[in-house]
Amino acid sequence: MELDFERCYRAVDSRDQRFDGWFYTAVKTTGIYCRPSCPAVTPKRENVAFHPSAAAAQRAGFRACRRCRPDAAPGSPEWDTRADTVGRAMRLIGDGIVDREGVPGLAGRLGYTERHLNRMLTAELGAGPLALARAQRAQTARILVETTDLGLAEIAFAAGFGSVRQFNDTMLEVYARSPSQMREKRPAGRAEAGVVNLRLAYRPPLHAESLLTFFAGRTLPGVDAVTDGAYRRGLNLPHGAGTVSLRPGDRVVHATLRLDDVRDLAPAVARCRRLFDLDADPVAVDGLLGGDPALAAAVEAEPGVRVPRAVDGFEMAVRAVVGQQVSVAGARTTLGRMLRAAAVAVSGEPTPIPQTDTTADLAGFPSADVIAALPDTAFGMPTARRSTIRALAEAVAAGKLDLDPTADRAETVARLTELPGIGPWTAGYVAMRAIGDPDVFLPTDLAARRGAEALGLPATAKTLSSYAERWRPWRSYALIRLWRAA
């Protein structure tokens, strides 16, 4: 991946935070690498090299800056939005697939040989899948060392290292400190067992109110809640269950994770970042949308509006199907009935859904096989829609339909629309919120048309669809703004 030296150096010289995560600055005289916004004195041109990833900088022999902590920078917006193989690979690595299935598992999911995948990633990022996973492993380990009281040997295996020696060598190489030295300098105070507190960085601005308002209108008892300026929800993770509380702050979102198994830290963090769309580039999005006179005032009044996404693709698809042609309130009622029936199916006896809003009471959405096995009386909806949910659940449970952000977007949309009762609106909604497509537009959506009318835009589906072409490649963000205008 070619980086323009002059553009990168100007960003470093101005300490421009917008470029954090896009590239990393390696200083030859000190042997460290930094994020572009590092507050240290700007190094001389002849002493600087730029790398497209932290893994590439580490591979070149540089260690992470202790001052700006480049490994904690927001991820590159490219890997969050690109639908190609490299973008999908980065999302899979972020979700911990290399630690769970190795490079063969990653290559198999993408349909390439290990050698060809390594070539593609090295060409784009300066490092192959093993090096990229190693960089993430080191970051996960640092978080666990600094925020938990787990033993260092436990942390080594929880972070995905094959041995304690490998863990010690990697931490020393990346951070120039051993794990025991890192723990000596952490703040005093014991952490609650299984609880990890961390800060998720983002590129400002972030319009937190729009995210919390959106989620608050769609919460489900026992699954998620919005209280006291924080969004809380249950998580289904590769090694067990978990819960998270996300509270937006200045330049970071404060996250409190409770995990059954700390090996799930990396995938939990990746899913939380996706949920709040934290790797987006709001300056680029708002720059394009704000250039349209119809949206200019809204963009100026509410900069940094993000797309509320999902931590569970199947959950989002079920919500979309249930929400077809009914109000948001009606969909919540129907989903609540389904959740109560699922709780009975899992426990074997009537178990009331918790009505409290504490994080400890929340659980992830029922799995596809549980929903597929529910009796007809659990759905409370027309027969056709009930059949659609069954077909959806059976396809996901059988592995015929992948609804994760790592899936091939075009293929997933095509497979969704093959299911009975799923049309362009439902497939597009799932593509936007579950799969993370930044360029989805739903011209037939009633709220979008009402929002367009409120902004003085064409309000018929055909004319609105044509008008929306000027918002590419950020039509998903434009759709959120239309919904807010409605």
Coordinates of C-alpha atoms in Angstrom, one line a residue:
M1 CA 0.0 0.0 0.0
E2 CA 1.7 3.2 -1.2
L3 CA 1.5 6.1 1.2
D4 CA 2.1 9.7 0.0
F5 CA 5.1 10.9 2.1
E6 CA 4.3 14.6 1.8
R7 CA 0.7 14.2 2.8
C8 CA 1.6 11.9 5.7
Y9 CA 4.3 14.2 7.0
R10 CA 2.0 17.2 6.9
A11 CA -0.6 15.3 8.9
V12 CA 2.2 14.4 11.5
D13 CA 3.5 18.0 11.6
S14 CA 0.0 19.3 12.3
R15 CA -0.8 16.4 14.7
D16 CA -4.0 15.8 12.8
Q17 CA -6.1 13.3 14.7
R18 CA -8.3 12.5 11.7
F19 CA -5.4 10.4 10.3
D20 CA -5.0 8.2 13.4
G21 CA -5.4 4.6 12.3
W22 CA -4.9 5.5 8.6
F23 CA -1.1 5.1 8.9
Y24 CA 1.7 4.9 11.5
T25 CA 4.8 7.0 11.8
A26 CA 8.1 5.2 12.4
V27 CA 11.0 7.2 13.8
K28 CA 14.3 5.7 12.8
T29 CA 16.4 7.4 15.4
T30 CA 14.3 6.3 18.4
G31 CA 13.0 2.9 17.0
I32 CA 9.5 3.7 18.0
Y33 CA 6.3 4.1 16.0
C34 CA 3.5 6.6 16.7
R35 CA 0.0 7.6 15.6
P36 CA 0.0 10.8 13.5
S37 CA -1.4 12.9 16.4
C38 CA 1.4 12.0 18.8
P39 CA 2.2 15.1 20.9
A40 CA 5.9 14.5 20.8
V41 CA 8.2 16.9 18.8
T42 CA 7.8 16.3 15.1
P43 CA 10.8 14.2 13.8
K44 CA 12.9 15.4 10.9
R45 CA 11.9 14.2 7.5
E46 CA 15.0 12.1 7.0
N47 CA 14.3 10.2 10.1
V48 CA 10.7 9.2 9.3
A49 CA 9.1 6.3 7.5
F50 CA 5.4 5.6 7.2
H51 CA 3.6 2.2 7.5
P52 CA 0.0 1.3 6.7
S53 CA -0.5 -0.8 9.8
A54 CA 0.9 -1.2 13.3
A55 CA 1.8 -4.8 12.3
A56 CA 4.0 -3.5 9.5
A57 CA 5.8 -1.1 11.8
Q58 CA 6.4 -3.9 14.3
R59 CA 7.6 -6.2 11.5
A60 CA 10.1 -3.5 10.6
G61 CA 11.5 -3.6 14.1
F62 CA 9.8 -0.6 15.7
R63 CA 8.1 -0.6 19.1
A64 CA 4.9 1.2 20.2
C65 CA 5.2 4.7 21.6
R66 CA 4.3 4.8 25.3
R67 CA 3.0 8.3 25.0
C68 CA 0.4 8.2 22.2
R69 CA -0.2 4.4 22.4
P70 CA -0.7 3.8 18.6
D71 CA -2.1 0.3 19.1
A72 CA -5.2 1.9 20.7
A73 CA -5.9 4.3 17.7
P74 CA -9.2 3.9 15.9
G75 CA -9.0 1.4 13.1
S76 CA -8.7 2.5 9.5
P77 CA -12.1 3.4 8.0
E78 CA -11.1 1.4 4.9
W79 CA -11.3 -2.0 6.7
D80 CA -14.7 -1.1 8.1
T81 CA -16.3 -0.1 4.8
R82 CA -14.4 -2.0 2.0
A83 CA -16.3 -5.1 0.7
D84 CA -13.3 -6.7 -1.0
T85 CA -11.2 -9.6 0.2
V86 CA -8.7 -7.5 2.2
G87 CA -11.5 -5.6 4.0
R88 CA -13.2 -8.8 4.9
A89 CA -9.9 -10.3 6.0
M90 CA -9.2 -7.4 8.3
R91 CA -12.7 -7.7 9.9
L92 CA -12.2 -11.4 10.4
I93 CA -8.8 -10.9 12.0
G94 CA -10.3 -8.2 14.2
D95 CA -12.9 -10.7 15.3
G96 CA -10.2 -13.2 16.4
I97 CA -10.6 -15.8 13.7
V98 CA -6.8 -16.4 13.3
D99 CA -6.6 -17.1 17.1
R100 CA -9.5 -19.6 16.9
E101 CA -9.0 -21.2 13.5
G102 CA -5.5 -20.2 12.4
V103 CA -4.5 -18.8 9.0
P104 CA -6.0 -21.9 7.2
G105 CA -9.4 -21.0 8.7
L106 CA -9.1 -17.4 7.6
A107 CA -8.1 -18.4 4.1
G108 CA -10.9 -21.0 3.9
R109 CA -13.6 -18.5 4.8
L110 CA -12.3 -16.1 2.1
G111 CA -11.9 -18.8 -0.6
Y112 CA -8.2 -18.2 -1.2
T113 CA -5.0 -20.2 -0.6
E114 CA -2.9 -19.2 2.4
R115 CA -0.1 -18.1 0.1
H116 CA -2.3 -15.8 -2.0
L117 CA -4.0 -14.3 1.0
N118 CA -0.6 -13.6 2.5
R119 CA 0.5 -11.9 -0.7
M120 CA -2.6 -9.7 -0.8
L121 CA -2.4 -8.6 2.8
T122 CA 1.3 -7.9 2.6
A123 CA 0.9 -5.8 -0.5
E124 CA -1.9 -3.7 1.1
L125 CA -0.7 -3.6 4.8
G126 CA 2.9 -4.5 4.8
A127 CA 2.2 -7.6 6.9
G128 CA 0.6 -11.0 6.5
P129 CA -2.2 -12.4 8.6
L130 CA 0.0 -13.9 11.3
A131 CA 1.7 -10.5 11.9
L132 CA -1.6 -8.7 11.9
A133 CA -3.1 -11.2 14.4
R134 CA 0.1 -10.9 16.5
A135 CA -0.3 -7.1 16.7
Q136 CA -3.9 -7.5 17.9
R137 CA -2.9 -10.2 20.3
A138 CA -0.3 -7.9 21.9
Q139 CA -2.9 -5.1 22.3
T140 CA -5.4 -7.5 23.9
A141 CA -2.7 -8.7 26.3
R142 CA -1.8 -5.2 27.3
I143 CA -5.4 -4.4 28.1
L144 CA -5.7 -7.5 30.3
V145 CA -2.4 -6.8 32.0
E146 CA -3.4 -3.2 32.9
T147 CA -7.1 -3.7 33.7
T148 CA -7.5 -7.1 35.3
D149 CA -5.9 -9.1 38.1
L150 CA -5.6 -12.3 36.0
G151 CA -2.3 -14.1 36.4
L152 CA 0.2 -13.3 33.6
A153 CA 0.2 -17.0 32.4
E154 CA -3.7 -16.8 32.2
I155 CA -3.4 -13.6 30.2
A156 CA -0.9 -15.2 27.8
F157 CA -3.3 -17.9 26.8
A158 CA -6.5 -15.7 27.0
A159 CA -4.9 -13.3 24.5
G160 CA -4.2 -16.1 22.1
F161 CA -0.4 -16.7 22.6
G162 CA 0.8 -20.3 22.2
S163 CA 3.1 -20.1 25.2
V164 CA 4.1 -17.8 28.1
R165 CA 7.6 -17.4 26.5
Q166 CA 6.0 -16.2 23.3
F167 CA 3.8 -13.8 25.2
N168 CA 6.8 -12.3 27.2
D169 CA 9.0 -12.0 24.0
T170 CA 6.2 -10.3 22.0
M171 CA 5.3 -7.8 24.7
L172 CA 9.0 -6.9 25.2
E173 CA 9.5 -6.5 21.5
V174 CA 6.3 -4.4 20.9
Y175 CA 6.2 -2.3 24.1
A176 CA 9.9 -2.5 25.3
R177 CA 8.5 -3.6 28.6
S178 CA 7.9 -7.1 30.0
P179 CA 4.3 -7.9 31.2
S180 CA 5.4 -7.8 34.8
Q181 CA 6.9 -4.3 34.3
M182 CA 3.7 -3.1 32.7
R183 CA 1.7 -4.4 35.6
E184 CA 3.9 -2.6 38.1
K185 CA 2.9 0.8 36.7
R186 CA -0.8 0.3 36.5
P187 CA -3.1 2.3 38.8
A188 CA -3.8 0.9 42.2
G189 CA -7.1 -1.0 42.8
R190 CA -8.3 -4.5 42.1
A191 CA -10.6 -5.2 39.2
E192 CA -13.8 -7.3 39.6
A193 CA -13.4 -10.8 38.3
G194 CA -14.3 -11.1 34.6
V195 CA -14.7 -7.3 34.2
V196 CA -12.6 -5.3 31.8
N197 CA -12.7 -1.5 31.6
L198 CA -11.3 0.1 28.5
R199 CA -11.6 3.2 26.3
L200 CA -12.6 2.8 22.6
A201 CA -11.1 5.7 20.6
Y202 CA -12.9 7.3 17.7
R203 CA -12.4 10.1 15.2
P204 CA -14.3 13.1 16.3
P205 CA -16.9 14.3 16.0
L206 CA -19.3 11.7 17.3
H207 CA -23.0 12.6 17.7
A208 CA -23.7 10.4 20.6
E209 CA -27.3 11.5 21.1
S210 CA -28.4 10.1 17.7
L211 CA -27.0 6.7 18.5
L212 CA -28.5 6.5 22.0
T213 CA -31.9 7.8 20.8
F214 CA -32.0 5.2 18.0
F215 CA -31.1 2.3 20.3
A216 CA -33.4 3.5 23.1
G217 CA -36.4 3.3 20.8
R218 CA -35.7 -0.3 19.9
T219 CA -34.6 -1.9 23.2
L220 CA -35.8 -5.4 24.1
P221 CA -36.4 -6.5 27.7
G222 CA -33.5 -8.7 28.9
V223 CA -31.4 -8.0 25.8
D224 CA -30.5 -4.3 25.8
A225 CA -31.3 -1.0 27.6
V226 CA -30.4 2.7 27.5
T227 CA -30.1 4.3 30.9
D228 CA -28.1 7.2 32.3
G229 CA -26.4 8.1 29.0
A230 CA -25.1 4.6 28.4
Y231 CA -26.2 1.7 26.1
R232 CA -26.1 -1.7 27.7
R233 CA -26.6 -5.1 26.1
G234 CA -25.9 -8.8 26.3
L235 CA -23.4 -10.5 23.9
N236 CA -23.1 -13.9 22.4
L237 CA -19.3 -14.5 21.9
P238 CA -17.3 -17.4 20.5
H239 CA -16.3 -18.8 23.9
G240 CA -19.3 -17.8 26.0
A241 CA -21.6 -15.0 27.0
G242 CA -20.9 -11.4 28.0
T243 CA -22.4 -8.0 28.6
V244 CA -21.2 -4.5 27.8
S245 CA -22.0 -1.0 28.9
L246 CA -21.0 1.7 26.4
R247 CA -20.9 5.4 27.6
P248 CA -19.8 8.0 25.0
G249 CA -17.2 10.5 26.2
D250 CA -14.8 13.0 24.8
R251 CA -12.8 11.3 22.0
V252 CA -13.4 7.9 23.6
V253 CA -16.3 5.6 24.4
H254 CA -16.0 4.2 27.9
A255 CA -16.7 0.4 27.8
T256 CA -17.2 -2.0 30.7
L257 CA -17.2 -5.6 29.5
R258 CA -18.2 -8.6 31.7
L259 CA -17.0 -11.8 30.0
D260 CA -17.5 -15.4 30.9
D261 CA -14.2 -16.2 29.1
V262 CA -11.5 -13.5 28.7
R263 CA -10.5 -15.1 25.4
D264 CA -13.5 -13.2 24.0
L265 CA -12.0 -9.8 24.7
A266 CA -10.8 -9.1 21.1
P267 CA -14.1 -10.2 19.4
A268 CA -16.1 -8.3 22.0
V269 CA -14.1 -5.1 21.4
A270 CA -14.5 -5.5 17.6
R271 CA -18.2 -5.9 17.9
C272 CA -18.6 -2.9 20.2
R273 CA -16.7 -0.8 17.8
R274 CA -18.9 -1.9 14.9
L275 CA -22.1 -1.3 17.0
F276 CA -21.3 2.4 17.5
D277 CA -19.6 2.7 14.1
L278 CA -16.4 4.0 15.8
D279 CA -14.0 3.4 12.9
A280 CA -15.9 5.7 10.6
D281 CA -14.4 8.9 9.1
P282 CA -17.0 11.5 10.0
V283 CA -15.1 14.3 8.3
A284 CA -15.3 12.5 4.9
V285 CA -18.9 11.6 5.4
D286 CA -20.1 15.0 6.5
G287 CA -17.9 16.7 3.9
L288 CA -19.8 15.0 1.1
L289 CA -23.3 15.1 2.7
G290 CA -22.8 18.7 3.8
G291 CA -22.2 19.7 0.3
D292 CA -25.8 19.1 -0.5
P293 CA -27.9 22.2 0.3
A294 CA -30.8 20.0 1.5
L295 CA -28.6 18.3 4.2
A296 CA -26.1 21.2 4.9
A297 CA -28.1 22.6 7.9
A298 CA -28.6 19.1 9.4
V299 CA -24.9 18.3 9.0
E300 CA -23.8 21.6 10.6
A301 CA -26.3 21.2 13.5
E302 CA -25.4 17.5 14.1
P303 CA -21.9 16.7 13.0
G304 CA -20.7 13.1 13.3
V305 CA -23.9 11.2 13.0
R306 CA -23.0 7.5 12.8
V307 CA -24.9 4.4 11.5
P308 CA -26.2 2.3 14.5
R309 CA -25.0 -1.2 13.7
A310 CA -25.3 -4.6 15.3
V311 CA -23.4 -7.1 17.3
D312 CA -25.5 -10.0 16.1
G313 CA -26.4 -10.3 12.5
F314 CA -29.2 -12.9 13.0
E315 CA -30.8 -10.7 15.7
M316 CA -30.8 -7.8 13.3
A317 CA -32.4 -9.9 10.5
V318 CA -35.1 -11.1 12.8
R319 CA -35.8 -7.5 14.0
A320 CA -36.0 -6.4 10.3
V321 CA -38.5 -9.1 9.4
V322 CA -40.7 -8.5 12.4
G323 CA -40.5 -4.7 11.7
Q324 CA -41.9 -5.1 8.2
Q325 CA -45.0 -2.9 7.8
V326 CA -45.5 -2.4 11.5
S327 CA -44.5 0.4 13.9
V328 CA -41.3 0.3 16.0
A329 CA -43.5 -0.1 19.1
G330 CA -45.4 -2.9 17.6
A331 CA -42.2 -4.7 16.6
R332 CA -40.9 -4.4 20.1
T333 CA -44.1 -6.0 21.5
T334 CA -43.9 -8.9 19.1
L335 CA -40.2 -9.5 19.7
G336 CA -40.8 -9.4 23.5
R337 CA -43.3 -12.2 23.2
M338 CA -40.8 -14.2 21.1
L339 CA -38.1 -13.6 23.7
R340 CA -40.3 -14.9 26.5
A341 CA -41.1 -18.1 24.5
A342 CA -37.4 -18.6 23.7
A343 CA -36.5 -18.3 27.4
V344 CA -39.1 -21.0 28.2
A345 CA -37.6 -23.2 25.4
V346 CA -34.1 -22.9 26.7
S347 CA -34.9 -23.3 30.4
G348 CA -37.7 -25.8 30.1
E349 CA -39.9 -23.7 32.4
P350 CA -41.5 -20.2 32.5
T351 CA -38.7 -17.8 33.2
P352 CA -39.6 -14.1 33.4
I353 CA -37.6 -11.8 31.2
P354 CA -35.7 -9.4 33.6
Q355 CA -37.3 -6.0 33.7
T356 CA -34.3 -4.3 35.3
D357 CA -31.8 -2.3 33.3
T358 CA -28.7 -3.4 35.1
T359 CA -26.0 -4.9 32.8
A360 CA -25.8 -8.1 34.8
D361 CA -29.4 -9.0 34.0
L362 CA -28.9 -8.8 30.2
A363 CA -28.2 -11.7 27.8
G364 CA -27.6 -12.1 24.1
F365 CA -30.4 -12.6 21.6
P366 CA -31.6 -16.3 21.3
S367 CA -29.7 -18.4 18.7
A368 CA -31.0 -19.3 15.3
D369 CA -31.7 -22.9 16.3
V370 CA -33.7 -21.8 19.3
I371 CA -35.9 -19.5 17.2
A372 CA -36.3 -22.1 14.5
A373 CA -37.7 -24.6 17.0
L374 CA -40.3 -22.3 18.6
P375 CA -44.0 -23.2 18.3
D376 CA -46.3 -21.2 16.1
T377 CA -47.9 -19.6 19.2
A378 CA -44.6 -17.9 20.1
F379 CA -44.6 -15.6 17.1
G380 CA -47.8 -13.7 17.3
M381 CA -47.7 -12.6 13.6
P382 CA -49.2 -13.5 10.2
T383 CA -48.4 -17.0 8.9
A384 CA -46.3 -15.7 6.0
R385 CA -44.1 -13.6 8.3
R386 CA -43.7 -16.5 10.7
S387 CA -42.6 -18.7 7.9
T388 CA -40.1 -16.1 6.8
I389 CA -38.5 -16.1 10.3
R390 CA -38.4 -19.9 10.4
A391 CA -36.7 -20.0 6.9
L392 CA -34.2 -17.3 8.0
A393 CA -33.4 -19.1 11.3
E394 CA -33.0 -22.5 9.6
A395 CA -30.7 -21.0 6.9
V396 CA -28.5 -19.4 9.6
A397 CA -28.5 -22.5 11.8
A398 CA -27.5 -24.7 8.9
G399 CA -24.6 -22.4 7.9
K400 CA -26.2 -21.5 4.5
L401 CA -26.5 -17.8 5.4
D402 CA -23.7 -15.7 6.9
L403 CA -25.0 -12.5 8.5
D404 CA -21.7 -11.3 10.0
P405 CA -19.9 -8.1 8.9
T406 CA -17.2 -10.4 7.5
A407 CA -19.6 -11.9 5.0
D408 CA -19.5 -11.1 1.3
R409 CA -22.1 -8.3 1.0
A410 CA -23.4 -9.0 -2.5
E411 CA -23.7 -12.7 -1.8
T412 CA -25.5 -12.2 1.5
V413 CA -28.0 -9.8 0.0
A414 CA -28.7 -12.3 -2.8
R415 CA -29.2 -15.2 -0.4
L416 CA -31.5 -13.1 1.8
T417 CA -33.8 -12.2 -1.1
E418 CA -34.0 -15.8 -2.1
L419 CA -35.8 -16.5 1.2
P420 CA -39.7 -16.2 1.1
G421 CA -40.9 -12.9 2.4
I422 CA -37.6 -11.0 2.2
G423 CA -37.5 -8.2 -0.3
P424 CA -35.1 -5.3 -1.1
W425 CA -36.1 -3.3 2.0
T426 CA -35.4 -6.0 4.5
A427 CA -32.2 -7.2 2.7
G428 CA -31.0 -3.6 2.5
Y429 CA -31.7 -2.9 6.2
V430 CA -29.8 -6.0 7.2
A431 CA -26.9 -5.1 4.8
M432 CA -26.7 -1.6 6.4
R433 CA -26.9 -2.5 10.1
A434 CA -25.6 -6.1 10.3
I435 CA -23.1 -6.4 7.5
G436 CA -22.0 -2.8 7.7
D437 CA -22.5 -1.6 4.1
P438 CA -22.0 2.2 4.2
D439 CA -23.9 2.8 0.9
V440 CA -27.4 1.4 1.4
F441 CA -30.4 3.4 0.6
L442 CA -34.1 2.4 1.1
P443 CA -36.2 4.7 -1.1
T444 CA -39.4 2.9 -0.3
D445 CA -39.0 3.4 3.5
L446 CA -41.8 5.5 4.8
A447 CA -39.7 7.3 7.4
A448 CA -37.1 8.1 4.8
R449 CA -39.7 9.6 2.5
R450 CA -41.2 11.6 5.3
G451 CA -37.7 12.9 6.2
A452 CA -37.0 13.8 2.6
E453 CA -40.3 15.7 2.4
A454 CA -39.4 17.6 5.6
L455 CA -36.1 18.6 4.0
G456 CA -37.8 19.7 0.7
L457 CA -36.5 16.7 -1.2
P458 CA -38.4 14.5 -3.7
A459 CA -40.7 12.2 -1.6
T460 CA -41.6 9.5 -4.1
A461 CA -39.5 6.3 -4.1
K462 CA -38.3 6.6 -7.7
T463 CA -37.4 10.3 -7.6
L464 CA -35.8 10.0 -4.1
S465 CA -33.7 7.0 -5.2
S466 CA -32.4 9.0 -8.2
Y467 CA -31.6 12.0 -6.0
A468 CA -29.8 9.9 -3.5
E469 CA -27.2 8.9 -6.1
R470 CA -25.3 12.1 -5.3
W471 CA -24.8 10.8 -1.7
R472 CA -22.7 7.8 -2.8
P473 CA -20.7 6.1 -1.2
W474 CA -22.3 7.3 2.1
R475 CA -26.0 6.7 1.4
S476 CA -26.4 4.8 4.7
Y477 CA -25.4 7.9 6.6
A478 CA -27.8 10.0 4.5
L479 CA -30.6 7.6 5.3
I480 CA -30.0 8.0 9.0
R481 CA -30.2 11.8 8.6
L482 CA -33.5 11.4 6.7
W483 CA -34.8 9.3 9.6
R484 CA -33.8 12.0 12.1
A485 CA -35.5 14.6 10.0
A486 CA -38.7 12.6 10.0

